[in-house]
């Protein structure tokens, strides 16, 4: 079959749609490729919008990664902005298209149709939700409106403590606004576990953001003098000048649903690994599809640019391959193998990143897991500028495979998370992490890289050399709690029931320990307790070490107090 | 067997030896563990020495990671500094020990002996090599001497352009010295390929370092007025105040050789994956051993702290396991599986990192390979502060496996190299790199991460979608060379034989291209040439794309000119 004159229509021209169009052109010079975009812009940098609001990105032009003009002249791709696709006729293989500027309708025929319709910000049906001054942030016009509103505002209220909520908080503070952030959950950054998200919560508060956890919006009203008012689930009445809704997004799957395409339980379009829907002539990519989580095997919505781009590439390749009747066997065929949910967010200089499954997700799915915490330096402590980072590694108790990781730090923590994400994609175990050979110079890492150390802690635990106790059992355990830090450190704050017995004196006082009772050892980050453990365990005592030490315990305590 | 009273003697107390001692204590509370160190310090940060000379690390105390006192009190490990081990009696399982302070000898018995004797800086037997003012940098006393010498010096000469040579150049420039650097090879940083090392050479020159490539030291003399003089292989006579020898190190294997232990061809001790020598009671770790390269399968010397530390951990585990007669089966046993040679170096703000095999090494071993170059931004171009990085990826033409990578950039390039090193350790292919799911936010990366792009370029090539031409064939190819950049860019510098035909005009001028001749397309970094390639190839023309575009071509040209 000749691919000549084949017609590929793409609905949506941002991340996934734009990539799909460009890739299709590279693979097929003779196809007709047409992109329909409801909005004013194609291929814009939506991840940059909070920073455009905050004047970090100064010019709107910077956000435009590629213009319709570039698509037409460089790629010979037709682009129609402000053009909505209103209906799919799967039988006839046509779509109905509405020009939003003129209001006129027309039909377009396709050989392959790609739905890259994205997602819509959630606007919960609360009283007053449509009042002026309540914004979502999804595209360039949204960001313009918010920018304009900030010019007259001195207070802002953000509903939702996810990535966008936190990035907006930072940018609105930078503009001089008083910012309050409401989050229904008892933590910010839902993909992380609470004790790791606690570092971000602390950082928000330290920068003047009023953080209200475990509290949600109930209704809005406009008061003649007090401005916009939000009533919360805890009965508070908050005055503000503008509200940003950062509650999340839902897949924009109306077109697909009305055409009878298969959707998943989360409302996204179901696709195969080649991004094809249950209609063999229709593909879907980006925020509108459901994807399989590689760790849990569950369907999931992951509205992120990285997967969207890769999906666009996969779909284009599959379509062209399809047109050619498989005459050129790709080796191996490009497929989308699911997601890990790797993500990163910066908030007031703190970097928070994660990959794979969180502990709460593993618990919800009753999956077996074990965890270790560590608090290494970002680089060797003897080189100036070393700051601690905080890492949590989750792995399988039964087969030692990596399940997920979270990291927080002053400095860039994307390196350890990307390394662990790479290992996770390859099905690696904690033992593989022990042996990784990573870059080391004193200003860049450590001879034992934090990722190596995470693997070693986990490996020690799995080999039975290092039984771990966790902060979440600390208040209920009948074990004897022994804090092996110095007397001064102990005096500066300790676990209530713990008694102090500094590491250096342990060898002389081993006889004081009970042999018939569990002993849990506590220190700053876990290292001294590990030394103490080896000493006591080899003397026949029943010992565990508090994972992550006082650092993890305190982070969790602060996170809990904050939500109270 | 009871591990009680077993005696572990460790010769050398820096990276590998110190780690081995501490790990052995953690695994065995009752063994005797004794460390003998010829120098004044154990467990010091030798990677920090150049920065101590340059006052970046201000206090000598910072370099002492752990003191003999800490070893004794925290770990109950006996440490003897300034104590040399002079002989091994393998039959009797004893060593002869000399106290360097008193000159007295004594014998010590061992159950397990660990040789962590490290390496010695190479001092070539040149006339005048022992003159005052000629230094090596291997330990804290060395760095003190150099520091003292710099106080009276205004000129310094560095012999050797490896990691230490470059770090010393930066630090001596920071102290205000005029620095000349001599390197026998036609490039700096021997683990990298010349065109990638060229970026570092440029950076050195831009910071005032006089770089003399392809030139070596022949003899030294002390002149009454002109100071120290170095005569070079090119007949030059260079005046200086001090000389740093950074030519490399050789394994300090005298003790092992005299004891009849098996050595390799490179002069290092041969060990099994548990770091055991051919004597079942003797182990060896660190710079003194030969290790297998995981990519090439060849024995190699890798005098780096990371492998040394991991080897120390492996040896200690194997020794204690041995003492226990394997009563506790480790799962899986800790082993050292060879090296990739991952390394990083910073030079005047430029970061240079590599992992796996270089092209020149693959060529020398006649291994099959293919390569791609890319010049992506460190993070999204629309976010302030994006700087280009330069990446070279080497992979197998036949099985698509990753073989190595090199990266250079203004910003931290350890992230892509660590990700590729991790993938390489897991036996991943370039197709795995295409699909990696890495951290993305505009200030941290790109929706298509540089590592994804490297995989995509390589994948396109291997699928036959994207045949690559390389700069090293550019001057000999009979192909028609077409530069598809704009007329302005072309006018600013181009490959001599290339003619200009901007991308935008290609579709209209396809008929001008010969159908019976190879066509090589050239642009800035490879992207526009790729678009042009798709267009021309689909019109039946015989086309290839210059990998890495003008950026790689120019970098190579500058590197070559520099060595001329």
Coordinates of N, CA, C and O in Angstrom, one line a residue, chain A residues 422-525:
Chain A
X422 N 15.6 5.0 36.5 CA 16.2 4.2 35.4 C 16.4 2.7 35.9 O 16.0 1.8 35.1
X423 N 16.8 2.5 37.1 CA 17.0 1.2 37.6 C 15.6 0.5 37.7 O 15.5 -0.7 37.3
X424 N 14.6 1.2 38.1 CA 13.3 0.7 38.3 C 12.7 0.2 36.9 O 12.1 -0.8 36.8
X425 N 12.9 1.1 35.9 CA 12.5 0.7 34.5 C 13.1 -0.6 34.1 O 12.5 -1.3 33.3
X426 N 14.3 -0.8 34.5 CA 15.0 -2.0 34.1 C 14.8 -3.2 35.0 O 15.4 -4.3 34.8
X427 N 13.9 -3.0 36.0 CA 13.5 -4.2 36.8 C 14.6 -4.5 37.8 O 14.8 -5.6 38.3
X428 N 15.4 -3.5 38.2 CA 16.6 -3.7 39.1 C 16.1 -4.0 40.5 O 15.0 -3.6 41.0
X429 N 17.0 -4.6 41.3 CA 16.8 -4.8 42.7 C 17.7 -3.8 43.5 O 18.5 -3.1 43.0
X430 N 17.4 -3.8 44.8 CA 18.2 -3.0 45.7 C 19.7 -3.4 45.7 O 20.6 -2.6 45.9
X431 N 20.0 -4.7 45.4 CA 21.4 -5.1 45.3 C 22.1 -4.4 44.1 O 23.3 -4.2 44.1
X432 N 21.3 -4.2 43.0 CA 21.9 -3.5 41.9 C 22.2 -2.0 42.3 O 23.2 -1.5 41.8
X433 N 21.4 -1.5 43.1 CA 21.7 -0.1 43.6 C 23.0 0.0 44.4 O 23.8 0.9 44.3
X434 N 23.3 -1.0 45.2 CA 24.5 -1.1 46.0 C 25.7 -1.0 45.1 O 26.7 -0.4 45.4
X435 N 25.7 -1.6 43.9 CA 26.8 -1.7 43.0 C 26.9 -0.6 41.9 O 27.9 -0.6 41.2
X436 N 26.0 0.3 41.8 CA 26.0 1.3 40.8 C 27.3 2.1 40.8 O 27.8 2.4 41.9
X437 N 27.8 2.4 39.7 CA 29.0 3.2 39.6 C 28.7 4.5 39.1 O 28.6 4.7 37.8
X438 N 28.6 5.5 39.9 CA 28.1 6.8 39.6 C 29.2 7.9 39.6 O 30.3 7.6 40.2
X439 N 28.9 9.0 39.1 CA 30.0 10.1 39.0 C 30.3 10.5 40.4 O 29.5 10.7 41.3
X440 N 31.6 10.7 40.7 CA 32.0 11.2 41.9 C 33.2 12.2 41.8 O 34.3 11.8 41.3
X441 N 33.0 13.4 42.2 CA 34.1 14.3 42.6 C 33.5 15.0 43.8 O 32.3 15.1 43.9
X442 N 34.4 15.6 44.6 CA 33.8 16.1 45.9 C 32.7 17.1 45.7 O 31.8 17.2 46.6
X443 N 32.7 17.9 44.7 CA 31.6 18.9 44.5 C 30.3 18.3 43.9 O 29.3 19.0 43.7
X444 N 30.4 17.0 43.5 CA 29.2 16.4 42.8 C 28.6 15.3 43.4 O 27.6 14.8 43.0
X445 N 29.2 14.7 44.4 CA 28.6 13.5 45.0 C 29.4 13.0 46.1 O 29.9 13.7 46.9
X446 N 29.4 11.7 46.3 CA 30.2 11.1 47.3 C 30.7 9.8 46.8 O 30.1 9.2 45.9
X447 N 31.8 9.3 47.4 CA 32.4 8.1 47.0 C 31.4 7.0 47.2 O 31.3 6.0 46.4
X448 N 30.7 7.0 48.3 CA 29.5 6.2 48.4 C 28.3 7.1 48.0 O 27.8 7.9 48.9
X449 N 27.8 7.1 46.8 CA 26.7 7.9 46.4 C 25.5 7.7 47.2 O 25.3 6.5 47.6
X450 N 24.7 8.7 47.4 CA 23.4 8.5 48.2 C 22.6 7.3 47.6 O 22.0 6.6 48.4
X451 N 22.6 7.1 46.3 CA 21.9 5.9 45.8 C 22.5 4.6 46.2 O 21.9 3.6 46.5
X452 N 23.9 4.6 46.2 CA 24.6 3.4 46.7 C 24.2 3.1 48.1 O 23.9 2.0 48.5
X453 N 24.2 4.2 48.9 CA 23.9 4.0 50.4 C 22.5 3.5 50.6 O 22.2 2.7 51.4
X454 N 21.5 4.1 49.8 CA 20.2 3.6 49.9 C 20.1 2.1 49.6 O 19.5 1.3 50.3
X455 N 20.8 1.7 48.6 CA 20.9 0.2 48.2 C 21.6 -0.6 49.3 O 21.1 -1.7 49.7
X456 N 22.6 0.0 49.9 CA 23.3 -0.7 51.0 C 22.5 -0.9 52.3 O 22.4 -2.0 52.9
X457 N 21.8 0.2 52.6 CA 20.8 0.1 53.8 C 19.8 -1.0 53.5 O 19.5 -1.8 54.4
X458 N 19.2 -0.9 52.3 CA 18.2 -1.9 52.0 C 18.8 -3.3 51.9 O 18.2 -4.3 52.4
X459 N 19.9 -3.4 51.3 CA 20.6 -4.7 51.2 C 21.0 -5.3 52.6 O 20.7 -6.5 52.9
X460 N 21.5 -4.4 53.5 CA 21.8 -4.9 54.8 C 20.5 -5.4 55.5 O 20.6 -6.4 56.2
X461 N 19.5 -4.7 55.3 CA 18.2 -5.1 55.9 C 17.7 -6.4 55.4 O 17.4 -7.4 56.1
X462 N 17.8 -6.6 54.1 CA 17.3 -7.8 53.5 C 18.2 -9.0 53.8 O 17.7 -10.1 53.8
X463 N 19.5 -8.8 54.0 CA 20.4 -9.9 54.3 C 20.3 -10.2 55.8 O 21.0 -11.1 56.3
X464 N 19.5 -9.4 56.5 CA 19.3 -9.7 57.9 C 20.4 -9.1 58.8 O 20.4 -9.3 60.0
X465 N 21.2 -8.3 58.2 CA 22.3 -7.6 59.0 C 21.8 -6.4 59.7 O 22.5 -5.8 60.4
X466 N 20.6 -6.0 59.4 CA 20.2 -4.6 59.8 C 18.7 -4.5 59.9 O 18.1 -3.8 59.0
X467 N 18.1 -5.1 60.9 CA 16.6 -5.0 61.0 C 16.2 -3.6 61.3 O 16.7 -3.0 62.2
X468 N 15.2 -3.1 60.6 CA 14.7 -1.8 60.7 C 13.4 -1.7 61.5 O 12.5 -2.5 61.3
X469 N 13.4 -0.7 62.3 CA 12.1 -0.3 62.9 C 11.7 1.0 62.3 O 12.5 1.8 61.8
X470 N 10.4 1.3 62.3 CA 9.9 2.5 61.6 C 9.2 3.4 62.6 O 8.6 3.0 63.5
X471 N 9.3 4.7 62.2 CA 8.7 5.8 63.1 C 7.2 5.5 63.3 O 6.7 5.9 64.3
X472 N 6.6 4.9 62.3 CA 5.1 4.7 62.4 C 4.7 3.7 63.5 O 3.5 3.6 63.8
X473 N 5.7 2.9 64.0 CA 5.3 2.0 65.0 C 5.9 2.4 66.4 O 5.8 1.8 67.4
X474 N 6.5 3.6 66.4 CA 7.3 4.1 67.5 C 6.4 4.3 68.8 O 6.9 4.1 69.9
X475 N 5.2 4.7 68.6 CA 4.4 5.1 69.7 C 3.7 3.8 70.3 O 3.1 3.9 71.4
X476 N 3.6 2.8 69.5 CA 2.9 1.6 70.0 C 3.8 0.4 70.4 O 3.3 -0.5 71.0
X477 N 5.0 0.5 70.1 CA 5.9 -0.7 70.3 C 6.2 -0.9 71.8 O 6.3 0.1 72.6
X478 N 6.2 -2.1 72.3 CA 6.6 -2.4 73.7 C 8.1 -2.4 73.8 O 8.6 -2.6 74.9
X479 N 8.9 -2.1 72.7 CA 10.3 -2.2 72.8 C 10.9 -1.2 73.7 O 10.3 -0.1 73.9
X480 N 12.1 -1.5 74.2 CA 12.9 -0.5 74.9 C 13.5 0.5 73.9 O 14.2 0.0 73.0
X481 N 13.3 1.8 74.1 CA 13.8 2.8 73.1 C 15.1 3.4 73.7 O 15.1 3.9 74.8
X482 N 16.2 3.2 72.9 CA 17.5 3.7 73.4 C 18.0 4.7 72.4 O 18.2 4.4 71.2
X483 N 18.3 5.9 72.8 CA 18.8 7.0 72.0 C 20.3 7.0 72.2 O 20.8 7.3 73.3
X484 N 21.1 6.7 71.1 CA 22.5 6.5 71.3 C 23.3 7.8 70.9 O 24.5 7.8 70.7
X485 N 22.6 8.9 70.8 CA 23.3 10.2 70.5 C 24.0 10.7 71.7 O 23.8 10.1 72.8
X486 N 24.7 11.8 71.6 CA 25.3 12.4 72.8 C 24.2 13.0 73.7 O 23.1 13.2 73.3
X487 N 24.7 13.2 74.9 CA 23.7 13.8 75.9 C 23.2 15.1 75.5 O 22.0 15.4 75.7
X488 N 24.0 15.9 74.8 CA 23.6 17.2 74.4 C 22.5 17.1 73.3 O 21.5 17.8 73.3
X489 N 22.8 16.2 72.3 CA 21.8 16.0 71.3 C 20.5 15.5 71.8 O 19.4 16.0 71.4
X490 N 20.6 14.6 72.7 CA 19.4 14.1 73.4 C 18.6 15.2 74.1 O 17.4 15.3 73.9
X491 N 19.3 16.0 74.8 CA 18.7 17.1 75.5 C 17.9 18.1 74.5 O 16.9 18.7 74.9
X492 N 18.5 18.2 73.3 CA 17.9 19.1 72.3 C 16.6 18.6 71.7 O 16.0 19.2 70.9
X493 N 16.1 17.4 72.2 CA 14.9 16.9 71.6 C 15.0 15.4 71.4 O 16.0 15.0 70.8
X494 N 14.0 14.6 71.8 CA 14.1 13.2 71.6 C 12.7 12.5 71.6 O 11.7 13.2 72.0
X495 N 12.7 11.3 71.3 CA 11.4 10.5 71.3 C 11.0 10.4 72.8 O 11.9 10.0 73.6
X496 N 9.8 10.7 73.1 CA 9.4 10.8 74.6 C 9.9 9.6 75.4 O 10.5 9.8 76.4
X497 N 9.6 8.4 75.0 CA 9.9 7.2 75.8 C 11.3 6.8 75.8 O 11.7 5.8 76.4
X498 N 12.2 7.4 75.0 CA 13.5 7.0 74.8 C 14.5 7.4 75.9 O 14.4 8.5 76.4
X499 N 15.4 6.4 76.3 CA 16.4 6.8 77.2 C 17.7 7.0 76.5 O 17.9 6.4 75.5
X500 N 18.6 7.8 77.1 CA 19.8 8.1 76.4 C 21.0 7.2 76.9 O 21.2 7.0 78.1
X501 N 21.7 6.7 75.9 CA 22.9 5.9 76.2 C 23.9 6.1 75.0 O 23.8 5.4 74.0
X502 N 24.8 7.1 75.1 CA 25.6 7.4 73.9 C 26.4 6.2 73.4 O 26.9 5.4 74.2
X503 N 26.5 6.2 72.1 CA 27.2 5.1 71.4 C 28.6 4.8 72.0 O 28.9 3.6 72.3
X504 N 29.4 5.8 72.3 CA 30.7 5.6 72.8 C 30.7 4.8 74.1 O 31.7 4.1 74.5
X505 N 29.6 4.8 74.9 CA 29.7 4.2 76.2 C 29.0 2.8 76.1 O 29.0 2.0 77.1
X506 N 28.5 2.4 75.0 CA 27.7 1.2 74.9 C 28.5 -0.1 75.2 O 28.1 -1.0 75.9
X507 N 29.8 -0.1 74.6 CA 30.6 -1.4 74.8 C 30.7 -1.7 76.3 O 30.7 -2.8 76.7
X508 N 30.9 -0.6 77.1 CA 31.1 -0.8 78.6 C 29.8 -1.1 79.3 O 29.8 -1.6 80.5
X509 N 28.6 -0.9 78.7 CA 27.4 -1.0 79.4 C 26.4 -2.1 78.8 O 25.2 -2.1 79.1
X510 N 27.0 -2.9 78.0 CA 26.2 -3.9 77.4 C 25.4 -4.8 78.4 O 24.2 -5.1 78.2
X511 N 26.0 -5.0 79.5 CA 25.4 -5.9 80.6 C 24.1 -5.2 81.1 O 23.2 -5.9 81.7
X512 N 23.9 -3.9 80.9 CA 22.7 -3.3 81.4 C 21.4 -3.5 80.6 O 20.3 -3.3 81.0
X513 N 21.7 -4.1 79.3 CA 20.5 -4.2 78.4 C 19.8 -5.5 78.8 O 20.4 -6.5 79.1
X514 N 18.4 -5.5 78.7 CA 17.6 -6.7 78.9 C 17.8 -7.6 77.7 O 17.9 -7.2 76.6
X515 N 17.9 -8.9 78.0 CA 18.1 -9.9 76.9 C 16.7 -10.5 76.5 O 16.6 -11.2 75.5
X516 N 15.6 -10.1 77.2 CA 14.3 -10.7 76.9 C 13.4 -9.7 76.4 O 12.2 -9.9 76.4
X517 N 13.9 -8.6 75.9 CA 13.0 -7.6 75.4 C 13.6 -7.0 74.1 O 14.8 -6.9 73.9
X518 N 12.7 -6.6 73.2 CA 13.1 -5.9 72.0 C 13.7 -4.5 72.3 O 13.2 -3.8 73.2
X519 N 14.8 -4.2 71.6 CA 15.5 -2.9 71.8 C 15.5 -2.2 70.5 O 15.9 -2.7 69.5
X520 N 15.0 -0.9 70.5 CA 15.1 -0.1 69.3 C 16.1 1.0 69.5 O 16.0 1.7 70.5
X521 N 17.0 1.1 68.6 CA 18.0 2.1 68.7 C 17.7 3.3 67.9 O 17.3 3.2 66.7
X522 N 18.0 4.5 68.4 CA 17.7 5.8 67.8 C 18.9 6.6 67.7 O 19.6 6.7 68.7
X523 N 19.2 7.3 66.6 CA 20.2 8.3 66.5 C 19.8 9.4 65.6 O 18.6 9.5 65.3
X524 N 20.8 10.2 65.1 CA 20.4 11.3 64.2 C 19.8 10.9 62.9 O 18.7 11.3 62.6
X525 N 20.5 10.1 62.1 CA 20.0 9.7 60.8 C 20.0 8.2 60.6 O 19.5 7.7 59.6

